[in-house]
PDB file of C-alpha atoms in Angstrom:
ATOM      1  CA  MET A   1     -21.118  35.069 271.492  1.00 47.00           C
ATOM      2  CA  THR A   2     -21.784  31.506 272.653  1.00 52.00           C
ATOM      3  CA  ALA A   3     -25.064  29.630 272.234  1.00 55.00           C
ATOM      4  CA  LEU A   4     -26.286  26.078 272.709  1.00 54.00           C
ATOM      5  CA  ARG A   5     -28.270  24.686 269.784  1.00 58.00           C
ATOM      6  CA  CYS A   6     -29.482  21.070 269.598  1.00 64.00           C
ATOM      7  CA  GLY A   7     -26.834  20.074 272.113  1.00 68.00           C
ATOM      8  CA  VAL A   8     -24.044  21.726 270.105  1.00 76.00           C
ATOM      9  CA  GLN A   9     -22.199  24.712 271.516  1.00 83.00           C
ATOM     10  CA  VAL A  10     -21.944  27.464 268.907  1.00 84.00           C
ATOM     11  CA  ARG A  11     -19.335  30.202 269.148  1.00 86.00           C
ATOM     12  CA  GLN A  12     -19.188  33.089 266.706  1.00 90.00           C
ATOM     13  CA  ALA A  13     -15.883  34.617 265.652  1.00 94.00           C
ATOM     14  CA  ASP A  14     -14.652  36.770 262.775  1.00 94.00           C
ATOM     15  CA  TYR A  15     -11.503  35.962 260.826  1.00 93.00           C
ATOM     16  CA  SER A  16     -10.814  39.686 260.550  1.00 92.00           C
ATOM     17  CA  ARG A  17     -11.322  40.478 264.263  1.00 94.00           C
ATOM     18  CA  PRO A  18      -8.694  38.753 266.428  1.00 94.00           C
ATOM     19  CA  GLU A  19     -10.423  39.820 269.655  1.00 94.00           C
ATOM     20  CA  THR A  20     -13.444  37.636 268.805  1.00 95.00           C
ATOM     21  CA  TRP A  21     -11.319  34.489 269.089  1.00 95.00           C
ATOM     22  CA  ASP A  22     -10.703  34.750 272.832  1.00 92.00           C
ATOM     23  CA  GLY A  23     -12.128  31.626 274.433  1.00 91.00           C
ATOM     24  CA  VAL A  24     -13.292  30.053 271.176  1.00 94.00           C
ATOM     25  CA  PHE A  25     -10.898  27.104 271.495  1.00 95.00           C
ATOM     26  CA  SER A  26     -10.033  25.008 274.541  1.00 94.00           C
ATOM     27  CA  SER A  27      -7.025  22.871 275.352  1.00 96.00           C
ATOM     28  CA  GLY A  28      -7.333  19.479 273.669  1.00 94.00           C
ATOM     29  CA  ASP A  29      -9.780  20.600 270.976  1.00 95.00           C
ATOM     30  CA  THR A  30      -9.676  19.166 267.470  1.00 96.00           C
ATOM     31  CA  VAL A  31     -10.040  22.056 265.024  1.00 97.00           C
ATOM     32  CA  LEU A  32     -10.889  22.285 261.328  1.00 98.00           C
ATOM     33  CA  LEU A  33      -9.846  25.598 259.772  1.00 98.00           C
ATOM     34  CA  ILE A  34     -11.848  26.132 256.587  1.00 97.00           C
ATOM     35  CA  SER A  35     -10.085  28.596 254.337  1.00 97.00           C
ATOM     36  CA  SER A  36     -11.569  32.081 254.132  1.00 95.00           C
ATOM     37  CA  SER A  37     -13.414  33.058 250.966  1.00 93.00           C
ATOM     38  CA  GLU A  38     -11.716  36.469 250.886  1.00 94.00           C
ATOM     39  CA  VAL A  39      -8.876  35.987 248.425  1.00 93.00           C
ATOM     40  CA  GLY A  40      -6.089  38.424 249.218  1.00 93.00           C
ATOM     41  CA  GLN A  41      -7.019  38.591 252.916  1.00 95.00           C
ATOM     42  CA  ARG A  42      -6.388  34.987 253.855  1.00 96.00           C
ATOM     43  CA  ARG A  43      -2.875  35.312 255.259  1.00 97.00           C
ATOM     44  CA  LYS A  44      -3.876  37.699 258.035  1.00 97.00           C
ATOM     45  CA  GLN A  45      -7.225  36.012 258.625  1.00 97.00           C
ATOM     46  CA  HIS A  46      -5.825  32.505 258.866  1.00 98.00           C
ATOM     47  CA  GLN A  47      -2.938  33.656 261.057  1.00 98.00           C
ATOM     48  CA  THR A  48      -5.524  34.932 263.526  1.00 97.00           C
ATOM     49  CA  VAL A  49      -7.032  31.452 263.814  1.00 97.00           C
ATOM     50  CA  VAL A  50      -3.643  29.736 264.048  1.00 98.00           C
ATOM     51  CA  ASP A  51      -2.584  32.094 266.839  1.00 97.00           C
ATOM     52  CA  ALA A  52      -5.809  31.421 268.752  1.00 97.00           C
ATOM     53  CA  ALA A  53      -5.410  27.658 268.333  1.00 97.00           C
ATOM     54  CA  LYS A  54      -1.822  27.789 269.544  1.00 97.00           C
ATOM     55  CA  LYS A  55      -2.740  29.921 272.548  1.00 96.00           C
ATOM     56  CA  ALA A  56      -5.450  27.440 273.525  1.00 96.00           C
ATOM     57  CA  GLY A  57      -3.246  24.391 272.990  1.00 97.00           C
ATOM     58  CA  VAL A  58      -5.513  22.447 270.643  1.00 97.00           C
ATOM     59  CA  LYS A  59      -4.525  18.843 270.015  1.00 97.00           C
ATOM     60  CA  LEU A  60      -4.982  18.921 266.226  1.00 98.00           C
ATOM     61  CA  LEU A  61      -5.399  21.672 263.642  1.00 98.00           C
ATOM     62  CA  ALA A  62      -6.676  20.526 260.246  1.00 98.00           C
ATOM     63  CA  TYR A  63      -6.736  22.951 257.320  1.00 98.00           C
ATOM     64  CA  THR A  64      -8.513  22.877 253.938  1.00 98.00           C
ATOM     65  CA  SER A  65      -5.679  23.814 251.596  1.00 98.00           C
ATOM     66  CA  ILE A  66      -5.317  23.536 247.812  1.00 98.00           C
ATOM     67  CA  LEU A  67      -4.034  20.570 245.823  1.00 98.00           C
ATOM     68  CA  HIS A  68      -0.238  20.570 245.444  1.00 98.00           C
ATOM     69  CA  ALA A  69       0.024  23.813 247.430  1.00 98.00           C
ATOM     70  CA  ASP A  70       3.814  23.576 247.575  1.00 97.00           C
ATOM     71  CA  THR A  71       4.290  23.260 243.807  1.00 97.00           C
ATOM     72  CA  SER A  72       1.181  24.850 242.268  1.00 98.00           C
ATOM     73  CA  ARG A  73       1.687  28.044 240.282  1.00 97.00           C
ATOM     74  CA  MET A  74      -1.949  29.099 240.581  1.00 98.00           C
ATOM     75  CA  VAL A  75      -2.491  32.554 242.045  1.00 97.00           C
ATOM     76  CA  LEU A  76      -4.646  30.959 244.750  1.00 97.00           C
ATOM     77  CA  ALA A  77      -1.818  28.755 246.018  1.00 98.00           C
ATOM     78  CA  PRO A  78       0.504  31.186 247.885  1.00 98.00           C
ATOM     79  CA  GLU A  79      -2.044  32.106 250.565  1.00 98.00           C
ATOM     80  CA  HIS A  80      -2.707  28.416 251.206  1.00 98.00           C
ATOM     81  CA  LEU A  81       1.006  27.641 251.382  1.00 98.00           C
ATOM     82  CA  TYR A  82       1.533  30.557 253.760  1.00 98.00           C
ATOM     83  CA  THR A  83      -1.175  29.144 256.029  1.00 98.00           C
ATOM     84  CA  GLU A  84       0.412  25.697 255.963  1.00 98.00           C
ATOM     85  CA  GLU A  85       3.754  27.221 256.917  1.00 98.00           C
ATOM     86  CA  ALA A  86       2.151  29.227 259.726  1.00 98.00           C
ATOM     87  CA  ILE A  87       0.540  26.076 261.095  1.00 98.00           C
ATOM     88  CA  ARG A  88       3.831  24.184 260.935  1.00 98.00           C
ATOM     89  CA  ALA A  89       5.569  27.079 262.707  1.00 98.00           C
ATOM     90  CA  SER A  90       2.969  26.976 265.497  1.00 98.00           C
ATOM     91  CA  GLY A  91       4.231  23.576 266.575  1.00 98.00           C
ATOM     92  CA  LEU A  92       0.703  22.189 266.727  1.00 98.00           C
ATOM     93  CA  PRO A  93      -0.088  18.721 265.353  1.00 98.00           C
ATOM     94  CA  PHE A  94      -1.697  19.312 261.961  1.00 98.00           C
ATOM     95  CA  VAL A  95      -3.375  17.763 258.945  1.00 98.00           C
ATOM     96  CA  PHE A  96      -3.455  19.472 255.563  1.00 98.00           C
ATOM     97  CA  LEU A  97      -6.486  18.518 253.476  1.00 98.00           C
ATOM     98  CA  ARG A  98      -5.391  19.751 250.065  1.00 98.00           C
ATOM     99  CA  HIS A  99      -8.494  20.005 247.876  1.00 98.00           C
ATOM    100  CA  SER A 100      -8.685  19.923 244.113  1.00 98.00           C
ATOM    101  CA  TRP A 101     -11.521  21.888 242.489  1.00 97.00           C
ATOM    102  CA  TYR A 102     -15.134  21.323 243.523  1.00 97.00           C
ATOM    103  CA  LEU A 103     -17.412  19.455 241.124  1.00 97.00           C
ATOM    104  CA  GLU A 104     -20.032  22.044 241.988  1.00 97.00           C
ATOM    105  CA  ASN A 105     -17.911  24.591 240.105  1.00 95.00           C
ATOM    106  CA  TYR A 106     -19.043  22.763 236.971  1.00 96.00           C
ATOM    107  CA  THR A 107     -22.472  21.383 237.864  1.00 96.00           C
ATOM    108  CA  GLU A 108     -23.774  24.703 239.192  1.00 95.00           C
ATOM    109  CA  ALA A 109     -22.686  26.388 235.960  1.00 94.00           C
ATOM    110  CA  ALA A 110     -24.167  23.702 233.703  1.00 97.00           C
ATOM    111  CA  LYS A 111     -27.504  25.468 233.143  1.00 95.00           C
ATOM    112  CA  ARG A 112     -25.765  28.692 232.126  1.00 94.00           C
ATOM    113  CA  THR A 113     -23.401  26.788 229.846  1.00 96.00           C
ATOM    114  CA  LEU A 114     -26.343  25.101 228.135  1.00 97.00           C
ATOM    115  CA  GLU A 115     -28.033  28.465 227.637  1.00 95.00           C
ATOM    116  CA  GLN A 116     -24.880  29.871 226.066  1.00 94.00           C
ATOM    117  CA  GLY A 117     -24.485  26.785 223.875  1.00 96.00           C
ATOM    118  CA  VAL A 118     -20.717  26.651 224.354  1.00 97.00           C
ATOM    119  CA  LEU A 119     -18.236  25.918 227.125  1.00 97.00           C
ATOM    120  CA  ARG A 120     -15.346  28.371 227.120  1.00 97.00           C
ATOM    121  CA  GLY A 121     -12.066  28.027 228.942  1.00 98.00           C
ATOM    122  CA  CYS A 122      -8.292  28.112 228.586  1.00 98.00           C
ATOM    123  CA  ALA A 123      -7.378  24.750 230.113  1.00 98.00           C
ATOM    124  CA  LYS A 124      -6.301  23.184 226.811  1.00 98.00           C
ATOM    125  CA  ASP A 125      -6.221  19.387 227.213  1.00 98.00           C
ATOM    126  CA  GLY A 126      -5.313  19.519 230.899  1.00 98.00           C
ATOM    127  CA  ARG A 127      -7.088  17.191 233.286  1.00 98.00           C
ATOM    128  CA  VAL A 128      -8.859  18.381 236.412  1.00 98.00           C
ATOM    129  CA  ALA A 129      -9.884  15.995 239.201  1.00 98.00           C
ATOM    130  CA  PRO A 130     -12.610  17.760 241.192  1.00 98.00           C
ATOM    131  CA  SER A 131     -14.834  16.125 243.755  1.00 98.00           C
ATOM    132  CA  THR A 132     -17.959  17.203 245.601  1.00 98.00           C
ATOM    133  CA  ARG A 133     -18.050  19.216 248.794  1.00 97.00           C
ATOM    134  CA  GLN A 134     -19.648  16.178 250.427  1.00 98.00           C
ATOM    135  CA  ASP A 135     -16.697  13.965 249.488  1.00 98.00           C
ATOM    136  CA  TYR A 136     -14.261  16.475 250.952  1.00 98.00           C
ATOM    137  CA  ALA A 137     -16.415  16.862 254.066  1.00 98.00           C
ATOM    138  CA  ASP A 138     -16.473  13.092 254.559  1.00 98.00           C
ATOM    139  CA  ALA A 139     -12.668  13.055 254.379  1.00 98.00           C
ATOM    140  CA  ALA A 140     -12.502  15.766 257.022  1.00 98.00           C
ATOM    141  CA  VAL A 141     -14.798  13.734 259.291  1.00 97.00           C
ATOM    142  CA  THR A 142     -12.507  10.721 258.907  1.00 97.00           C
ATOM    143  CA  VAL A 143      -9.481  12.782 259.897  1.00 97.00           C
ATOM    144  CA  LEU A 144     -11.130  14.656 262.753  1.00 97.00           C
ATOM    145  CA  THR A 145     -12.710  11.603 264.358  1.00 96.00           C
ATOM    146  CA  GLY A 146      -9.993   9.063 263.596  1.00 96.00           C
ATOM    147  CA  THR A 147      -6.458   8.461 264.774  1.00 96.00           C
ATOM    148  CA  GLY A 148      -3.030   8.386 263.164  1.00 96.00           C
ATOM    149  CA  HIS A 149      -3.502  11.430 260.957  1.00 98.00           C
ATOM    150  CA  GLU A 150      -1.209  13.815 262.831  1.00 97.00           C
ATOM    151  CA  ASN A 151       1.237  15.761 260.664  1.00 98.00           C
ATOM    152  CA  GLN A 152      -0.059  14.259 257.439  1.00 98.00           C
ATOM    153  CA  VAL A 153      -0.529  16.013 254.101  1.00 98.00           C
ATOM    154  CA  TYR A 154      -3.366  14.574 252.028  1.00 98.00           C
ATOM    155  CA  GLU A 155      -3.670  15.429 248.333  1.00 98.00           C
ATOM    156  CA  LEU A 156      -7.411  15.044 247.759  1.00 98.00           C
ATOM    157  CA  ALA A 157      -8.851  14.628 244.279  1.00 98.00           C
ATOM    158  CA  SER A 158     -11.434  12.504 242.510  1.00 98.00           C
ATOM    159  CA  ASP A 159     -10.642   8.997 241.330  1.00 98.00           C
ATOM    160  CA  THR A 160     -11.055   9.987 237.692  1.00 93.00           C
ATOM    161  CA  GLY A 161     -10.238  13.385 236.233  1.00 95.00           C
ATOM    162  CA  PHE A 162     -11.498  14.859 232.994  1.00 98.00           C
ATOM    163  CA  THR A 163     -10.645  17.486 230.419  1.00 98.00           C
ATOM    164  CA  LEU A 164     -13.023  20.332 229.678  1.00 98.00           C
ATOM    165  CA  THR A 165     -13.657  18.723 226.292  1.00 98.00           C
ATOM    166  CA  GLU A 166     -14.781  15.582 228.135  1.00 98.00           C
ATOM    167  CA  TYR A 167     -16.910  17.670 230.486  1.00 98.00           C
ATOM    168  CA  ALA A 168     -18.618  19.345 227.529  1.00 98.00           C
ATOM    169  CA  ALA A 169     -19.222  15.925 225.953  1.00 98.00           C
ATOM    170  CA  GLU A 170     -20.841  14.566 229.133  1.00 98.00           C
ATOM    171  CA  LEU A 171     -22.981  17.677 229.473  1.00 98.00           C
ATOM    172  CA  SER A 172     -24.038  17.250 225.842  1.00 98.00           C
ATOM    173  CA  ARG A 173     -24.864  13.573 226.381  1.00 98.00           C
ATOM    174  CA  GLN A 174     -27.046  14.184 229.415  1.00 97.00           C
ATOM    175  CA  SER A 175     -28.815  17.272 228.047  1.00 97.00           C
ATOM    176  CA  GLY A 176     -29.280  16.071 224.490  1.00 97.00           C
ATOM    177  CA  LYS A 177     -27.908  19.419 223.338  1.00 97.00           C
ATOM    178  CA  THR A 178     -24.532  19.679 221.636  1.00 97.00           C
ATOM    179  CA  VAL A 179     -22.220  21.891 223.675  1.00 97.00           C
ATOM    180  CA  PRO A 180     -18.697  22.209 222.238  1.00 98.00           C
ATOM    181  CA  TYR A 181     -15.659  23.235 224.240  1.00 98.00           C
ATOM    182  CA  GLN A 182     -13.967  26.382 222.936  1.00 98.00           C
ATOM    183  CA  ASP A 183     -10.398  26.827 224.146  1.00 98.00           C
ATOM    184  CA  LEU A 184      -9.282  30.449 224.242  1.00 98.00           C
ATOM    185  CA  PRO A 185      -6.092  32.316 225.094  1.00 98.00           C
ATOM    186  CA  PRO A 186      -6.192  33.188 228.823  1.00 98.00           C
ATOM    187  CA  ALA A 187      -6.659  36.920 228.205  1.00 98.00           C
ATOM    188  CA  ASP A 188      -9.555  36.251 225.832  1.00 98.00           C
ATOM    189  CA  PHE A 189     -11.207  33.880 228.294  1.00 98.00           C
ATOM    190  CA  ALA A 190     -10.925  36.459 231.087  1.00 98.00           C
ATOM    191  CA  ALA A 191     -12.392  39.090 228.754  1.00 98.00           C
ATOM    192  CA  ALA A 192     -15.325  36.792 227.935  1.00 96.00           C
ATOM    193  CA  LEU A 193     -16.012  36.292 231.638  1.00 96.00           C
ATOM    194  CA  ILE A 194     -15.936  40.048 232.225  1.00 97.00           C
ATOM    195  CA  GLN A 195     -18.315  40.560 229.328  1.00 95.00           C
ATOM    196  CA  ALA A 196     -20.617  38.010 230.951  1.00 91.00           C
ATOM    197  CA  GLY A 197     -20.728  40.166 234.067  1.00 94.00           C
ATOM    198  CA  LEU A 198     -17.970  38.834 236.324  1.00 94.00           C
ATOM    199  CA  PRO A 199     -15.706  41.289 238.165  1.00 96.00           C
ATOM    200  CA  LYS A 200     -12.256  41.559 236.599  1.00 96.00           C
ATOM    201  CA  GLY A 201     -10.440  40.193 239.635  1.00 95.00           C
ATOM    202  CA  TYR A 202     -12.627  37.094 239.748  1.00 95.00           C
ATOM    203  CA  ALA A 203     -12.375  36.606 235.983  1.00 97.00           C
ATOM    204  CA  ASP A 204      -8.581  36.764 236.174  1.00 97.00           C
ATOM    205  CA  VAL A 205      -8.538  34.152 238.953  1.00 96.00           C
ATOM    206  CA  LEU A 206     -10.724  31.789 236.911  1.00 97.00           C
ATOM    207  CA  ALA A 207      -8.547  32.202 233.837  1.00 98.00           C
ATOM    208  CA  ASN A 208      -5.433  31.581 235.918  1.00 98.00           C
ATOM    209  CA  SER A 209      -7.072  28.489 237.393  1.00 98.00           C
ATOM    210  CA  ASP A 210      -7.722  27.099 233.922  1.00 98.00           C
ATOM    211  CA  GLU A 211      -4.048  27.706 233.144  1.00 98.00           C
ATOM    212  CA  GLY A 212      -3.294  25.682 236.269  1.00 98.00           C
ATOM    213  CA  ILE A 213      -5.491  22.871 234.973  1.00 98.00           C
ATOM    214  CA  ALA A 214      -3.527  22.929 231.713  1.00 98.00           C
ATOM    215  CA  ARG A 215      -0.336  22.404 233.760  1.00 97.00           C
ATOM    216  CA  GLY A 216      -1.857  19.634 235.892  1.00 97.00           C
ATOM    217  CA  ASP A 217      -2.028  21.663 239.105  1.00 98.00           C
ATOM    218  CA  LEU A 218      -5.531  20.379 239.903  1.00 98.00           C
ATOM    219  CA  ASN A 219      -5.065  16.744 238.949  1.00 98.00           C
ATOM    220  CA  ASP A 220      -3.864  13.850 241.102  1.00 98.00           C
ATOM    221  CA  THR A 221      -4.104  10.114 240.462  1.00 97.00           C
ATOM    222  CA  ARG A 222      -3.244   8.636 243.869  1.00 97.00           C
ATOM    223  CA  ARG A 223      -6.887   8.185 244.974  1.00 98.00           C
ATOM    224  CA  THR A 224      -6.140   9.378 248.491  1.00 98.00           C
ATOM    225  CA  LEU A 225      -9.617  10.863 248.837  1.00 98.00           C
ATOM    226  CA  SER A 226     -11.456   7.626 248.102  1.00 98.00           C
ATOM    227  CA  ARG A 227      -9.207   5.736 250.520  1.00 98.00           C
ATOM    228  CA  LEU A 228     -10.008   8.198 253.294  1.00 98.00           C
ATOM    229  CA  ILE A 229     -13.770   8.105 252.761  1.00 98.00           C
ATOM    230  CA  GLY A 230     -13.908   4.362 252.134  1.00 98.00           C
ATOM    231  CA  ARG A 231     -15.803   4.555 248.850  1.00 98.00           C
ATOM    232  CA  PRO A 232     -15.325   5.784 245.273  1.00 98.00           C
ATOM    233  CA  THR A 233     -15.503   9.525 244.802  1.00 98.00           C
ATOM    234  CA  THR A 234     -18.526  11.065 243.087  1.00 98.00           C
ATOM    235  CA  THR A 235     -18.234  10.971 239.303  1.00 97.00           C
ATOM    236  CA  LEU A 236     -18.882  13.853 236.931  1.00 98.00           C
ATOM    237  CA  ALA A 237     -21.744  11.912 235.330  1.00 97.00           C
ATOM    238  CA  ALA A 238     -23.426  11.309 238.685  1.00 97.00           C
ATOM    239  CA  ALA A 239     -22.982  14.901 239.822  1.00 97.00           C
ATOM    240  CA  LEU A 240     -24.490  16.288 236.606  1.00 97.00           C
ATOM    241  CA  LYS A 241     -27.393  13.862 236.849  1.00 94.00           C
ATOM    242  CA  GLN A 242     -28.104  14.949 240.426  1.00 89.00           C
ATOM    243  CA  GLY A 243     -28.097  18.557 239.223  1.00 75.00           C
TER     244      GLY A 243
END
């Protein structure tokens, strides 16, 4: 279905229904493929979009991948790497926007963490370098509206990473309530998440992600993100303050 809203043409399509992609793209379009939220279904879903983009002959296909997709051992990485490989195989000019974690993963959980009085995880002393969705969106705008980005791979992370101990300390400082970080074995952390009401599959992914943080899979010190957006990335302190 196509509609015109505020001068913007809106087309609706479903990652899981290839037939809905007919006519969505046109030759010469610049496309941003935002990764599906359905973990385990992304290969087929993303391939549908890549095939439609290739058929239309778009001039650039950008994709929101994961940081260090080609070396990360996180369970989330293979589907992203598969999508990157599918895009390369299409022959289309591409840009891979490899995101670290989102700061919102921490700020949106801050209230619950304060209520529990403890921050649990299994990231050890690993550093994570998350940035806000707005920072990542600004980088995408730069790539989609600029020139010279064809066939580039951008590892996007915040200027300054932090450990979960440092996150707990900043949360304590801003709230005035002492919140310690409790590092657990991965299986115990997953069990705690399940006990808190999370589905097992999601709990396992979060525990695996913390293991990735311990290895450095979600940290990068090259400051590529801030160079693309032309300003420093949002800090943990600022994001917590904004709520």
